[in-house]
mmCIF file of C-alpha atoms in Angstrom:
data_model
loop_
_atom_site.group_PDB
_atom_site.id
_atom_site.type_symbol
_atom_site.label_atom_id
_atom_site.label_comp_id
_atom_site.label_asym_id
_atom_site.label_seq_id
_atom_site.Cartn_x
_atom_site.Cartn_y
_atom_site.Cartn_z
ATOM 1 C CA MET A 1 24.017 -12.200 19.623
ATOM 2 C CA ARG A 2 26.273 -11.029 22.457
ATOM 3 C CA LEU A 3 23.751 -8.254 23.183
ATOM 4 C CA PHE A 4 21.176 -10.884 24.165
ATOM 5 C CA GLY A 5 23.659 -13.482 25.387
ATOM 6 C CA THR A 6 25.215 -11.367 28.149
ATOM 7 C CA PRO A 7 22.099 -10.914 30.353
ATOM 8 C CA LEU A 8 20.941 -14.481 29.705
ATOM 9 C CA GLY A 9 24.458 -15.717 30.463
ATOM 10 C CA TRP A 10 24.305 -14.262 33.966
ATOM 11 C CA ILE A 11 20.983 -16.012 34.575
ATOM 12 C CA MET A 12 22.414 -19.300 33.319
ATOM 13 C CA TRP A 13 25.532 -18.803 35.485
ATOM 14 C CA LEU A 14 23.360 -18.292 38.579
ATOM 15 C CA ILE A 15 21.349 -21.458 37.883
ATOM 16 C CA TYR A 16 24.478 -23.479 37.103
ATOM 17 C CA ALA A 17 26.076 -22.304 40.359
ATOM 18 C CA VAL A 18 23.201 -24.034 42.167
ATOM 19 C CA VAL A 19 22.730 -27.270 40.189
ATOM 20 C CA ARG A 20 26.323 -27.703 38.850
ATOM 21 C CA ASN A 21 25.070 -29.292 35.604
ATOM 22 C CA TYR A 22 24.724 -27.305 32.409
ATOM 23 C CA GLY A 23 21.950 -29.499 30.929
ATOM 24 C CA ILE A 24 19.753 -29.179 34.021
ATOM 25 C CA ALA A 25 20.537 -25.467 34.186
ATOM 26 C CA LEU A 26 19.356 -25.127 30.564
ATOM 27 C CA ILE A 27 16.049 -26.850 31.367
ATOM 28 C CA LEU A 28 15.448 -24.677 34.429
ATOM 29 C CA PHE A 29 16.350 -21.587 32.410
ATOM 30 C CA THR A 30 13.746 -22.512 29.776
ATOM 31 C CA VAL A 31 11.086 -22.922 32.472
ATOM 32 C CA LEU A 32 11.972 -19.511 33.954
ATOM 33 C CA VAL A 33 11.670 -17.885 30.520
ATOM 34 C CA LYS A 34 8.192 -19.335 30.038
ATOM 35 C CA ILE A 35 7.127 -18.131 33.475
ATOM 36 C CA ALA A 36 8.522 -14.654 32.779
ATOM 37 C CA ILE A 37 6.584 -14.209 29.515
ATOM 38 C CA PHE A 38 3.404 -15.876 30.817
ATOM 39 C CA PRO A 39 1.658 -12.492 31.378
ATOM 40 C CA LEU A 40 2.329 -11.639 27.741
ATOM 41 C CA SER A 41 0.885 -15.008 26.725
ATOM 42 C CA ILE A 42 -2.284 -14.161 28.656
ATOM 43 C CA LYS A 43 -2.485 -10.904 26.710
ATOM 44 C CA GLN A 44 -2.033 -12.843 23.475
ATOM 45 C CA GLN A 45 -4.858 -15.207 24.472
ATOM 46 C CA LYS A 46 -7.193 -12.272 25.070
ATOM 47 C CA SER A 47 -6.109 -10.679 21.798
ATOM 48 C CA THR A 48 -6.941 -13.926 19.998
ATOM 49 C CA ALA A 49 -10.477 -13.878 21.438
ATOM 50 C CA LYS A 50 -10.890 -10.227 20.495
ATOM 51 C CA MET A 51 -9.750 -10.949 16.934
ATOM 52 C CA ALA A 52 -12.460 -13.598 16.610
ATOM 53 C CA VAL A 53 -15.049 -10.911 17.456
ATOM 54 C CA PHE A 54 -13.645 -8.364 15.002
ATOM 55 C CA GLN A 55 -13.182 -10.774 12.117
ATOM 56 C CA PRO A 56 -16.756 -10.523 10.709
ATOM 57 C CA LYS A 57 -16.530 -6.712 10.695
ATOM 58 C CA ILE A 58 -13.066 -6.866 9.138
ATOM 59 C CA ASN A 59 -14.388 -9.137 6.370
ATOM 60 C CA GLU A 60 -17.274 -6.730 5.813
ATOM 61 C CA ILE A 61 -14.903 -3.753 5.457
ATOM 62 C CA GLN A 62 -12.602 -5.694 3.121
ATOM 63 C CA GLN A 63 -15.503 -6.611 0.835
ATOM 64 C CA LYS A 64 -17.064 -3.150 0.933
ATOM 65 C CA TYR A 65 -13.837 -1.335 0.029
ATOM 66 C CA ALA A 66 -12.189 -4.059 -2.027
ATOM 67 C CA ASN A 67 -11.287 -1.547 -4.760
ATOM 68 C CA ASN A 68 -10.138 1.229 -2.427
ATOM 69 C CA LYS A 69 -7.259 0.016 -0.245
ATOM 70 C CA GLN A 70 -6.700 3.417 1.365
ATOM 71 C CA LYS A 71 -10.314 3.713 2.467
ATOM 72 C CA GLN A 72 -10.217 0.097 3.611
ATOM 73 C CA GLN A 73 -7.213 0.837 5.832
ATOM 74 C CA GLU A 74 -8.866 3.965 7.238
ATOM 75 C CA GLU A 75 -12.013 2.052 8.176
ATOM 76 C CA MET A 76 -9.907 -0.688 9.793
ATOM 77 C CA MET A 77 -8.104 1.885 11.950
ATOM 78 C CA LYS A 78 -11.417 3.468 12.946
ATOM 79 C CA LEU A 79 -12.705 0.052 14.001
ATOM 80 C CA TYR A 80 -9.592 -0.683 16.066
ATOM 81 C CA GLU A 81 -9.523 2.751 17.698
ATOM 82 C CA ALA A 82 -13.231 2.690 18.538
ATOM 83 C CA HIS A 83 -12.820 -0.540 20.491
ATOM 84 C CA GLY A 84 -9.263 -0.107 21.807
ATOM 85 C CA TYR A 85 -7.787 -3.018 19.880
ATOM 86 C CA ASN A 86 -4.170 -3.332 18.760
ATOM 87 C CA PRO A 87 -3.761 -6.052 16.097
ATOM 88 C CA MET A 88 -0.015 -6.307 16.837
ATOM 89 C CA SER A 89 -0.418 -6.950 20.577
ATOM 90 C CA GLY A 90 -0.848 -10.696 20.055
ATOM 91 C CA CYS A 91 2.499 -10.937 18.233
ATOM 92 C CA LEU A 92 4.625 -9.692 21.140
ATOM 93 C CA PRO A 93 5.242 -13.080 22.848
ATOM 94 C CA MET A 94 6.328 -14.565 19.499
ATOM 95 C CA LEU A 95 8.671 -11.652 18.786
ATOM 96 C CA ILE A 96 10.289 -11.967 22.217
ATOM 97 C CA GLN A 97 11.122 -15.616 21.529
ATOM 98 C CA PHE A 98 13.660 -14.723 18.827
ATOM 99 C CA PRO A 99 16.058 -12.548 20.885
ATOM 100 C CA ILE A 100 15.873 -15.170 23.660
ATOM 101 C CA LEU A 101 16.787 -17.888 21.154
ATOM 102 C CA PHE A 102 19.711 -15.807 19.856
ATOM 103 C CA GLY A 103 20.847 -15.276 23.447
ATOM 104 C CA VAL A 104 20.687 -19.011 24.191
ATOM 105 C CA ILE A 105 22.765 -19.762 21.075
ATOM 106 C CA ASP A 106 25.393 -17.296 22.271
ATOM 107 C CA VAL A 107 25.456 -18.810 25.782
ATOM 108 C CA VAL A 108 25.754 -22.347 24.403
ATOM 109 C CA TYR A 109 28.591 -21.388 22.028
ATOM 110 C CA TYR A 110 30.588 -19.449 24.646
ATOM 111 C CA PRO A 111 30.358 -21.218 28.033
ATOM 112 C CA LEU A 112 33.883 -20.146 29.019
ATOM 113 C CA THR A 113 32.670 -16.529 28.826
ATOM 114 C CA HIS A 114 29.138 -16.790 30.220
ATOM 115 C CA ILE A 115 29.338 -19.656 32.720
ATOM 116 C CA LEU A 116 32.965 -20.043 33.832
ATOM 117 C CA HIS A 117 33.626 -16.276 33.519
ATOM 118 C CA LEU A 118 37.246 -16.672 32.397
ATOM 119 C CA ASP A 119 39.239 -13.565 31.461
ATOM 120 C CA LYS A 120 39.433 -12.611 27.792
ATOM 121 C CA GLU A 121 43.211 -13.047 27.827
ATOM 122 C CA VAL A 122 42.895 -16.590 29.209
ATOM 123 C CA ILE A 123 40.224 -17.503 26.644
ATOM 124 C CA ALA A 124 42.397 -16.087 23.835
ATOM 125 C CA SER A 125 45.367 -18.154 25.060
ATOM 126 C CA LEU A 126 43.258 -21.337 25.189
ATOM 127 C CA THR A 127 41.910 -20.640 21.707
ATOM 128 C CA ASP A 128 45.432 -20.175 20.337
ATOM 129 C CA ILE A 129 46.443 -23.559 21.736
ATOM 130 C CA ILE A 130 43.437 -25.264 20.123
ATOM 131 C CA THR A 131 44.121 -23.567 16.792
ATOM 132 C CA ALA A 132 47.790 -24.554 16.905
ATOM 133 C CA ASN A 133 46.937 -28.207 17.495
ATOM 134 C CA MET A 134 43.728 -28.625 15.490
ATOM 135 C CA GLY A 135 43.819 -25.851 12.900
ATOM 136 C CA THR A 136 40.839 -23.557 12.335
ATOM 137 C CA VAL A 137 37.815 -24.606 14.420
ATOM 138 C CA GLY A 138 34.190 -23.413 14.257
ATOM 139 C CA GLN A 139 33.399 -23.354 17.991
ATOM 140 C CA PRO A 140 36.719 -22.701 19.767
ATOM 141 C CA GLN A 141 35.349 -22.523 23.332
ATOM 142 C CA LEU A 142 33.494 -25.798 22.943
ATOM 143 C CA GLN A 143 36.614 -27.394 21.464
ATOM 144 C CA VAL A 144 38.664 -26.126 24.418
ATOM 145 C CA ILE A 145 36.294 -27.804 26.898
ATOM 146 C CA SER A 146 36.353 -31.062 24.921
ATOM 147 C CA ALA A 147 40.166 -31.074 24.678
ATOM 148 C CA VAL A 148 40.832 -30.154 28.327
ATOM 149 C CA GLN A 149 38.435 -32.894 29.506
ATOM 150 C CA ASP A 150 40.165 -35.434 27.189
ATOM 151 C CA PRO A 151 43.154 -37.086 28.977
ATOM 152 C CA ALA A 152 44.870 -37.577 25.613
ATOM 153 C CA LYS A 153 44.734 -33.853 24.756
ATOM 154 C CA VAL A 154 44.993 -32.080 28.090
ATOM 155 C CA GLY A 155 48.769 -32.064 27.707
ATOM 156 C CA TRP A 156 48.395 -29.368 25.018
ATOM 157 C CA PHE A 157 47.566 -26.900 27.799
ATOM 158 C CA SER A 158 50.689 -27.370 29.948
ATOM 159 C CA SER A 159 51.302 -23.607 29.849
ATOM 160 C CA VAL A 160 47.884 -22.813 31.345
ATOM 161 C CA ALA A 161 47.487 -22.295 35.102
ATOM 162 C CA PRO A 162 46.362 -25.525 36.874
ATOM 163 C CA GLU A 163 43.394 -23.764 38.571
ATOM 164 C CA ILE A 164 42.058 -22.781 35.140
ATOM 165 C CA LEU A 165 42.326 -26.353 33.864
ATOM 166 C CA GLU A 166 40.643 -27.713 37.020
ATOM 167 C CA LYS A 167 37.791 -25.252 36.541
ATOM 168 C CA ILE A 168 37.230 -26.400 32.960
ATOM 169 C CA GLN A 169 37.601 -30.094 33.831
ATOM 170 C CA GLY A 170 34.940 -29.725 36.527
ATOM 171 C CA PHE A 171 32.468 -28.132 34.098
ATOM 172 C CA ASP A 172 29.631 -30.617 33.430
ATOM 173 C CA TYR A 173 28.449 -29.815 29.900
ATOM 174 C CA THR A 174 26.224 -32.879 29.423
ATOM 175 C CA LEU A 175 22.604 -33.975 29.741
ATOM 176 C CA LEU A 176 21.759 -37.674 29.981
ATOM 177 C CA GLY A 177 25.170 -38.481 28.525
ATOM 178 C CA LEU A 178 24.794 -36.094 25.550
ATOM 179 C CA ASP A 179 27.562 -33.577 24.937
ATOM 180 C CA LEU A 180 25.628 -30.321 24.556
ATOM 181 C CA GLY A 181 28.457 -28.763 22.564
ATOM 182 C CA GLN A 182 28.254 -31.248 19.671
ATOM 183 C CA VAL A 183 26.473 -30.282 16.427
ATOM 184 C CA PRO A 184 24.065 -33.019 15.189
ATOM 185 C CA THR A 185 24.684 -34.644 11.812
ATOM 186 C CA TRP A 186 22.708 -37.144 9.768
ATOM 187 C CA GLY A 187 23.649 -40.693 10.675
ATOM 188 C CA TRP A 188 23.073 -43.514 13.147
ATOM 189 C CA ASN A 189 23.709 -41.659 16.385
ATOM 190 C CA TRP A 190 21.706 -40.339 19.318
ATOM 191 C CA LEU A 191 22.347 -36.688 18.431
ATOM 192 C CA VAL A 192 20.175 -36.926 15.296
ATOM 193 C CA LEU A 193 17.138 -37.358 17.554
ATOM 194 C CA VAL A 194 17.463 -33.809 18.873
ATOM 195 C CA PRO A 195 16.595 -31.977 15.594
ATOM 196 C CA ILE A 196 13.841 -34.516 14.860
ATOM 197 C CA LEU A 197 12.307 -34.024 18.295
ATOM 198 C CA ALA A 198 12.622 -30.260 17.877
ATOM 199 C CA GLY A 199 10.500 -30.448 14.708
ATOM 200 C CA VAL A 200 7.975 -32.922 16.141
ATOM 201 C CA THR A 201 7.421 -30.940 19.355
ATOM 202 C CA SER A 202 7.096 -27.713 17.340
ATOM 203 C CA LEU A 203 4.367 -29.286 15.190
ATOM 204 C CA ALA A 204 2.607 -30.706 18.262
ATOM 205 C CA ALA A 205 2.693 -27.326 20.029
ATOM 206 C CA SER A 206 1.165 -25.638 16.945
ATOM 207 C CA ILE A 207 -1.625 -28.223 16.690
ATOM 208 C CA VAL A 208 -2.478 -27.887 20.390
ATOM 209 C CA SER A 209 -2.467 -24.094 20.121
ATOM 210 C CA MET A 210 -4.893 -24.177 17.172
ATOM 211 C CA LYS A 211 -7.206 -26.628 18.923
ATOM 212 C CA MET A 212 -7.294 -24.378 21.981
ATOM 213 C CA SER A 213 -8.152 -21.330 19.807
ATOM 214 C CA PRO A 214 -11.122 -22.455 17.659
ATOM 215 C CA GLY A 215 -11.974 -18.987 16.329
ATOM 216 C CA VAL A 216 -8.505 -18.374 14.920
ATOM 217 C CA GLU A 217 -8.309 -21.632 12.980
ATOM 218 C CA ASN A 218 -11.427 -20.760 10.993
ATOM 219 C CA ASN A 219 -10.605 -17.099 10.405
ATOM 220 C CA ASN A 220 -7.001 -17.553 9.249
ATOM 221 C CA ASN A 221 -7.116 -21.118 8.022
ATOM 222 C CA GLY A 222 -4.567 -20.837 5.210
ATOM 223 C CA MET A 223 -2.073 -18.674 7.055
ATOM 224 C CA MET A 224 -2.224 -20.722 10.263
ATOM 225 C CA LYS A 225 -1.756 -24.021 8.440
ATOM 226 C CA GLY A 226 1.184 -22.600 6.525
ATOM 227 C CA MET A 227 2.882 -21.498 9.742
ATOM 228 C CA MET A 228 2.030 -24.804 11.413
ATOM 229 C CA TYR A 229 4.134 -26.716 8.873
ATOM 230 C CA LEU A 230 6.785 -24.071 8.224
ATOM 231 C CA MET A 231 7.929 -23.603 11.820
ATOM 232 C CA PRO A 232 8.691 -27.327 12.456
ATOM 233 C CA LEU A 233 10.768 -27.472 9.262
ATOM 234 C CA MET A 234 12.687 -24.380 10.380
ATOM 235 C CA SER A 235 13.206 -25.977 13.791
ATOM 236 C CA VAL A 236 14.750 -29.086 12.230
ATOM 237 C CA TRP A 237 17.002 -27.062 9.918
ATOM 238 C CA ILE A 238 18.252 -24.762 12.707
ATOM 239 C CA ALA A 239 18.732 -27.655 15.156
ATOM 240 C CA PHE A 240 21.061 -29.320 12.624
ATOM 241 C CA SER A 241 23.090 -26.100 12.404
ATOM 242 C CA VAL A 242 23.726 -25.394 16.107
ATOM 243 C CA PRO A 243 24.991 -27.348 19.122
ATOM 244 C CA VAL A 244 22.736 -29.891 20.814
ATOM 245 C CA GLY A 245 22.179 -27.498 23.732
ATOM 246 C CA VAL A 246 20.143 -25.145 21.519
ATOM 247 C CA GLY A 247 18.055 -28.069 20.250
ATOM 248 C CA ILE A 248 17.383 -29.178 23.835
ATOM 249 C CA TYR A 249 16.234 -25.645 24.679
ATOM 250 C CA TRP A 250 13.894 -25.696 21.669
ATOM 251 C CA ILE A 251 12.402 -29.087 22.596
ATOM 252 C CA ILE A 252 11.730 -28.062 26.211
ATOM 253 C CA SER A 253 10.336 -24.723 25.047
ATOM 254 C CA ASN A 254 7.920 -26.439 22.626
ATOM 255 C CA LEU A 255 6.721 -28.878 25.284
ATOM 256 C CA LEU A 256 6.104 -26.031 27.717
ATOM 257 C CA ALA A 257 4.302 -24.058 24.983
ATOM 258 C CA GLY A 258 1.874 -26.961 24.495
ATOM 259 C CA VAL A 259 1.215 -27.221 28.229
ATOM 260 C CA GLN A 260 0.816 -23.452 28.415
ATOM 261 C CA SER A 261 -1.810 -23.482 25.628
ATOM 262 C CA VAL A 262 -3.903 -26.001 27.569
ATOM 263 C CA VAL A 263 -3.555 -24.065 30.839
ATOM 264 C CA LEU A 264 -4.476 -20.755 29.191
ATOM 265 C CA HIS A 265 -7.455 -22.356 27.483
ATOM 266 C CA TYR A 266 -8.978 -23.373 30.800
ATOM 267 C CA MET A 267 -7.925 -20.286 32.754
ATOM 268 C CA TYR A 268 -8.767 -17.750 30.033
ATOM 269 C CA ASN A 269 -11.211 -19.499 27.727
ATOM 270 C CA PRO A 270 -11.424 -17.663 24.372
ATOM 271 C CA GLU A 271 -15.181 -18.253 24.122
ATOM 272 C CA LYS A 272 -15.693 -16.553 27.476
ATOM 273 C CA TYR A 273 -13.709 -13.511 26.404
ATOM 274 C CA LYS A 274 -15.374 -13.539 22.995
ATOM 275 C CA GLU A 275 -18.769 -13.108 24.683
ATOM 276 C CA GLU A 276 -17.312 -10.356 26.864
ATOM 277 C CA TYR A 277 -15.894 -8.457 23.875
ATOM 278 C CA GLU A 278 -19.104 -8.880 21.905
ATOM 279 C CA ALA A 279 -20.985 -7.301 24.820
ATOM 280 C CA GLN A 280 -18.447 -4.452 24.861
ATOM 281 C CA MET A 281 -18.904 -3.893 21.127
ATOM 282 C CA ARG A 282 -22.696 -3.818 21.469
ATOM 283 C CA ALA A 283 -22.387 -1.342 24.334
ATOM 284 C CA GLU A 284 -20.036 0.854 22.281
ATOM 285 C CA GLU A 285 -22.375 0.813 19.280
ATOM 286 C CA GLU A 286 -25.336 1.685 21.518
ATOM 287 C CA ARG A 287 -23.399 4.578 23.057
ATOM 288 C CA ARG A 288 -22.552 5.969 19.628
ATOM 289 C CA ARG A 289 -26.185 5.583 18.516
ATOM 290 C CA GLN A 290 -27.370 7.548 21.552
ATOM 291 C CA GLU A 291 -24.839 10.281 20.797
ATOM 292 C CA ARG A 292 -26.187 10.562 17.260
ATOM 293 C CA GLU A 293 -29.755 10.779 18.574
ATOM 294 C CA GLU A 294 -28.712 13.471 21.045
ATOM 295 C CA ARG A 295 -27.134 15.534 18.256
ATOM 296 C CA ARG A 296 -30.272 15.203 16.136
ATOM 297 C CA LYS A 297 -32.427 16.300 19.053
ATOM 298 C CA LYS A 298 -30.321 19.411 19.621
ATOM 299 C CA ARG A 299 -30.480 20.311 15.932
ATOM 300 C CA ARG A 300 -34.267 19.975 15.932
ATOM 301 C CA GLU A 301 -34.543 22.160 19.012
ATOM 302 C CA ALA A 302 -32.360 24.746 17.291
ATOM 303 C CA GLY A 303 -34.632 24.646 14.239
ATOM 304 C CA LEU A 304 -32.011 23.010 12.014
ATOM 305 C CA ALA A 305 -32.808 20.114 9.746
ATOM 306 C CA ASP A 306 -30.890 16.960 10.466
ATOM 307 C CA GLU A 307 -28.387 15.905 7.845
ATOM 308 C CA GLU A 308 -30.193 12.618 7.308
ATOM 309 C CA GLU A 309 -33.632 14.308 7.259
ATOM 310 C CA ARG A 310 -32.859 17.000 4.686
ATOM 311 C CA PRO A 311 -34.868 16.367 1.533
ATOM 312 C CA LYS A 312 -32.660 15.457 -1.321
ATOM 313 C CA LYS A 313 -33.371 17.131 -4.636
ATOM 314 C CA LYS A 314 -34.346 14.631 -7.246
ATOM 315 C CA LYS A 315 -33.095 15.253 -10.700
ATOM 316 C CA LYS A 316 -35.940 15.592 -13.168
ATOM 317 C CA PRO A 317 -35.979 13.419 -16.249
ATOM 318 C CA ALA A 318 -34.585 15.000 -19.375
ATOM 319 C CA GLU A 319 -38.054 15.588 -20.862
ATOM 320 C CA GLU A 320 -39.178 17.493 -17.718
ATOM 321 C CA GLN A 321 -36.137 19.762 -17.583
ATOM 322 C CA PRO A 322 -37.001 23.356 -18.608
ATOM 323 C CA ALA A 323 -35.334 24.466 -21.800
ATOM 324 C CA ALA A 324 -32.393 26.802 -21.339
ATOM 325 C CA PRO A 325 -33.251 30.397 -22.333
ATOM 326 C CA ALA A 326 -31.903 31.596 -25.651
ATOM 327 C CA ARG A 327 -28.682 33.563 -25.321
ATOM 328 C CA ASP A 328 -28.735 37.271 -26.150
ATOM 329 C CA PRO A 329 -25.147 38.296 -27.042
ATOM 330 C CA HIS A 330 -26.185 41.971 -27.185
ATOM 331 C CA ALA A 331 -27.599 41.815 -23.616
ATOM 332 C CA GLU A 332 -24.509 40.000 -22.361
ATOM 333 C CA TYR A 333 -22.322 42.651 -24.006
ATOM 334 C CA LEU A 334 -24.273 45.491 -22.391
ATOM 335 C CA THR A 335 -24.013 43.808 -18.992
ATOM 336 C CA ALA A 336 -20.245 43.432 -19.304
ATOM 337 C CA LYS A 337 -19.984 47.016 -20.530
ATOM 338 C CA GLU A 338 -21.952 48.265 -17.564
ATOM 339 C CA ILE A 339 -19.708 46.349 -15.173
ATOM 340 C CA ASN A 340 -16.600 47.921 -16.712
ATOM 341 C CA ARG A 341 -18.242 51.377 -16.555
ATOM 342 C CA ARG A 342 -18.874 51.018 -12.821
ATOM 343 C CA ARG A 343 -15.353 49.733 -12.119
ATOM 344 C CA LEU A 344 -13.760 52.635 -13.986
ATOM 345 C CA ALA A 345 -16.089 55.166 -12.306
ATOM 346 C CA GLU A 346 -15.193 53.784 -8.874
ATOM 347 C CA ALA A 347 -11.473 53.995 -9.668
ATOM 348 C CA ARG A 348 -11.845 57.639 -10.853
ATOM 349 C CA ARG A 349 -13.799 58.505 -7.712
ATOM 350 C CA ARG A 350 -11.078 57.114 -5.442
ATOM 351 C CA ASP A 351 -8.364 58.997 -7.368
ATOM 352 C CA ALA A 352 -10.354 62.259 -7.208
ATOM 353 C CA GLU A 353 -10.774 61.949 -3.443
ATOM 354 C CA LYS A 354 -7.124 60.979 -2.944
ATOM 355 C CA TYR A 355 -5.557 63.734 -5.052
ATOM 356 C CA GLY A 356 -8.269 66.438 -4.692
ATOM 357 C CA GLU A 357 -9.110 66.476 -8.390
ATOM 358 C CA GLU A 358 -12.471 66.980 -10.087
ATOM 359 C CA TYR A 359 -14.417 63.786 -10.785
ATOM 360 C CA VAL A 360 -15.091 63.199 -14.514
ATOM 361 C CA GLU A 361 -17.986 60.976 -15.580
ATOM 362 C CA VAL A 362 -17.170 57.848 -17.592
ATOM 363 C CA THR A 363 -18.242 57.955 -21.229
ATOM 364 C CA ASP A 364 -18.580 55.317 -23.927
ATOM 365 C CA ASP A 365 -15.352 56.565 -25.467
ATOM 366 C CA ASP A 366 -13.510 55.669 -22.255
ATOM 367 C CA LEU A 367 -14.706 52.056 -22.586
ATOM 368 C CA ARG A 368 -13.540 51.531 -26.184
#
């Protein structure tokens, strides 16, 4: 996770340096991420419209070559290449979300590293103090912040430089009174709302996205419905496994995704692009038809029969087929004998010319 957390940590540090509140910085960071990947979302919207155009042809190919998967795949690739379509292009925005999420988890778990930029030696010393007083802990940096900001526990860190303690004590790691470093658990507390809201907003974002993409819902009904219910359940499960800060990021991200779906629907309406792609497909098919006609014309001018115009030989019924001539083993033997005679004569002729010897005719005795 550190691979993704380091660059995102610098962005979070820059935002926090301005607003001086980690919760607000997390919200602003989420908005910036959505703005940054908005061009990719536009591409996904166009890809969705294009898929709605291709779907009837894809279904036709799947039915036609249902028993030949290799041929089916070849025809699919020909279809995509002919119209410049990449079926994986619409998945890019979704794939980008995962490394960003991993980076956010890393930033939330290690604020002393990413936000306060403390030295590794200082962080190790603080962690040792926490371990000595509390035993093994799951999130040492979060526990350090909680202990230093607790008047009853700050005395544990008497050996730490005062400026370091002041820096940690001044770090606002809350949002609306919620400690973003706490991990939610089932029970009567406010933190349990975060995973629930993460699941609810994920489901709402999926429903809005499907409503804004009418062609996709019909073409991939089973798959889309499965994902629509699976992702919210995953959101709830993950939000109960990580600090509240990650859940807050997920909630804001889902809300922005729903708003984005509505905005994209009106700015880049799938039906509009569907008509555009259908026109492109008709134009491409017309161009290929004209090319075929041009090839036929050239073949006619050259006096060659067109492949499609060549008369196909019809196989006669069995009763109309001429009877095979009776075999003559004696004639076949003489023919084979004559062939061997000529081969041997040719070999003797070459040897006579090569070595300057007299040519001797081949006799029947030579062939026995």
